[in-house]
PDB file of C-alpha atoms in Angstrom:
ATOM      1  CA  UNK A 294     -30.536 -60.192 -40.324  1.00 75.00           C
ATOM      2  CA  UNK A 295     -33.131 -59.577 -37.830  1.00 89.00           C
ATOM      3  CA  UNK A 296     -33.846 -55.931 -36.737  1.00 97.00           C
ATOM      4  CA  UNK A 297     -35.233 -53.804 -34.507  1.00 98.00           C
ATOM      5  CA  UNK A 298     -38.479 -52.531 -35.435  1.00 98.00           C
ATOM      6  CA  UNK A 299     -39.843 -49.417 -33.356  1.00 98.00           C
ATOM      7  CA  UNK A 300     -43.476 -48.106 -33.934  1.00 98.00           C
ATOM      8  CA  UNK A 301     -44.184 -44.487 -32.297  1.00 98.00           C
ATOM      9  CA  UNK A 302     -47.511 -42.387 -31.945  1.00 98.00           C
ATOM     10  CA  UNK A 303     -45.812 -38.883 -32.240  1.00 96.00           C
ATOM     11  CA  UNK A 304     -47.288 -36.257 -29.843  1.00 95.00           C
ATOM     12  CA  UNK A 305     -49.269 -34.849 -33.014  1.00 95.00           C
ATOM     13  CA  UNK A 306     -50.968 -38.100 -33.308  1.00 94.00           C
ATOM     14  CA  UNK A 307     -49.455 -39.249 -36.314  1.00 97.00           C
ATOM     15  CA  UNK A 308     -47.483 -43.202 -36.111  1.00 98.00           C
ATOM     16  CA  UNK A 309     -44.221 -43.637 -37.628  1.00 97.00           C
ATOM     17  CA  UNK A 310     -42.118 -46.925 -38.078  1.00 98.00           C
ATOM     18  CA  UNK A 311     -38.638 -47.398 -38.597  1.00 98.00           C
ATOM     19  CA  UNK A 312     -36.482 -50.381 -38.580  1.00 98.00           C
ATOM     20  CA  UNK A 313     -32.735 -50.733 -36.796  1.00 98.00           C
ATOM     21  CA  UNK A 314     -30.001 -52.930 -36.684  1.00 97.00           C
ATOM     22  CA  UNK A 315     -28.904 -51.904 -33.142  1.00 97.00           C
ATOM     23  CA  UNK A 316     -31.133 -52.006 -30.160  1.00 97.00           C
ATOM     24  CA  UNK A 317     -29.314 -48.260 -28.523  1.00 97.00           C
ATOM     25  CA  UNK A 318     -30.437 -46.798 -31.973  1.00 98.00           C
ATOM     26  CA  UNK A 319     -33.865 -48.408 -31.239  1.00 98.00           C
ATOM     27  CA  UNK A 320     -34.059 -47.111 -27.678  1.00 97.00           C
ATOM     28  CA  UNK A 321     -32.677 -43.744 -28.603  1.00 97.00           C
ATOM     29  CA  UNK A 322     -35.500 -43.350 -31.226  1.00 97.00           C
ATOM     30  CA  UNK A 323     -38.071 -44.809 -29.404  1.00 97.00           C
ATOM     31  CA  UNK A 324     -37.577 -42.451 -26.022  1.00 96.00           C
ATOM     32  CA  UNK A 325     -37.167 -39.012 -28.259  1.00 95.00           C
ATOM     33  CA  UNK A 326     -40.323 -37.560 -25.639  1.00 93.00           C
ATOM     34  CA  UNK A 327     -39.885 -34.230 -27.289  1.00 94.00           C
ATOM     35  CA  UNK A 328     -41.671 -35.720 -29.975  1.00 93.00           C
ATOM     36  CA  UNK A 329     -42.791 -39.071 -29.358  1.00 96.00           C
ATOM     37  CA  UNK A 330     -46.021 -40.264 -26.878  1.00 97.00           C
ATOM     38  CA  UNK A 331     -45.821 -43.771 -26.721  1.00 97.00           C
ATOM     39  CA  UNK A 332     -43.346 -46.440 -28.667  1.00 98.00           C
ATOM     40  CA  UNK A 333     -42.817 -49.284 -28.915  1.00 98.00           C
ATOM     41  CA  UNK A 334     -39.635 -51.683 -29.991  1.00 98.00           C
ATOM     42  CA  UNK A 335     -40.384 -55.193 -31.650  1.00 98.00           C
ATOM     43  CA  UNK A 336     -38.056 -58.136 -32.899  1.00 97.00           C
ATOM     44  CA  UNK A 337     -39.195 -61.188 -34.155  1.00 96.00           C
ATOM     45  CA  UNK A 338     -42.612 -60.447 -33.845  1.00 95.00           C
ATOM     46  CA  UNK A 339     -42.261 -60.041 -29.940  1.00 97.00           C
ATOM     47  CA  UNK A 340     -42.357 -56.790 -28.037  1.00 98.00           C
ATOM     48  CA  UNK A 341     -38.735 -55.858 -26.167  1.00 96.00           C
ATOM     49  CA  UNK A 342     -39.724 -52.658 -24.656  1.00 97.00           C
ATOM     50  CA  UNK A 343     -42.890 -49.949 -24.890  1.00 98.00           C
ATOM     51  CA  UNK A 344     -42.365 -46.338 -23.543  1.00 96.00           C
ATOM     52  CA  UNK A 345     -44.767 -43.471 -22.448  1.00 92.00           C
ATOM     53  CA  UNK A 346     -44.197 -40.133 -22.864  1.00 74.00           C
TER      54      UNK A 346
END
């Protein structure tokens, strides 16, 4: 099964990744801007989205 992988630069400068099998859990992750700067979501090896806090 292919998932959702979303990379994010928290807002303390420190980069977390974290895999999903839904794309809303992937978007709901990536666009946390309490906590995250920038994100981005990738599946099969190609971007979908990248956000900017």
């Amino acid at each position: 099964m292919n998932f959702y992988i979303v990379v994010v630069k928290n807002k303390c400068g420190t980069t977390e990744q974290k895999e999903f099998e839904k794309y809303r859990e992937a978007l709901c992750f990536a666009t946390n801007y309490d906590v995250v700067a920038q994100s981005k979501i990738v599946k099969d090896k190609c971007v979908v989205n990248e956000f900017k806090g």
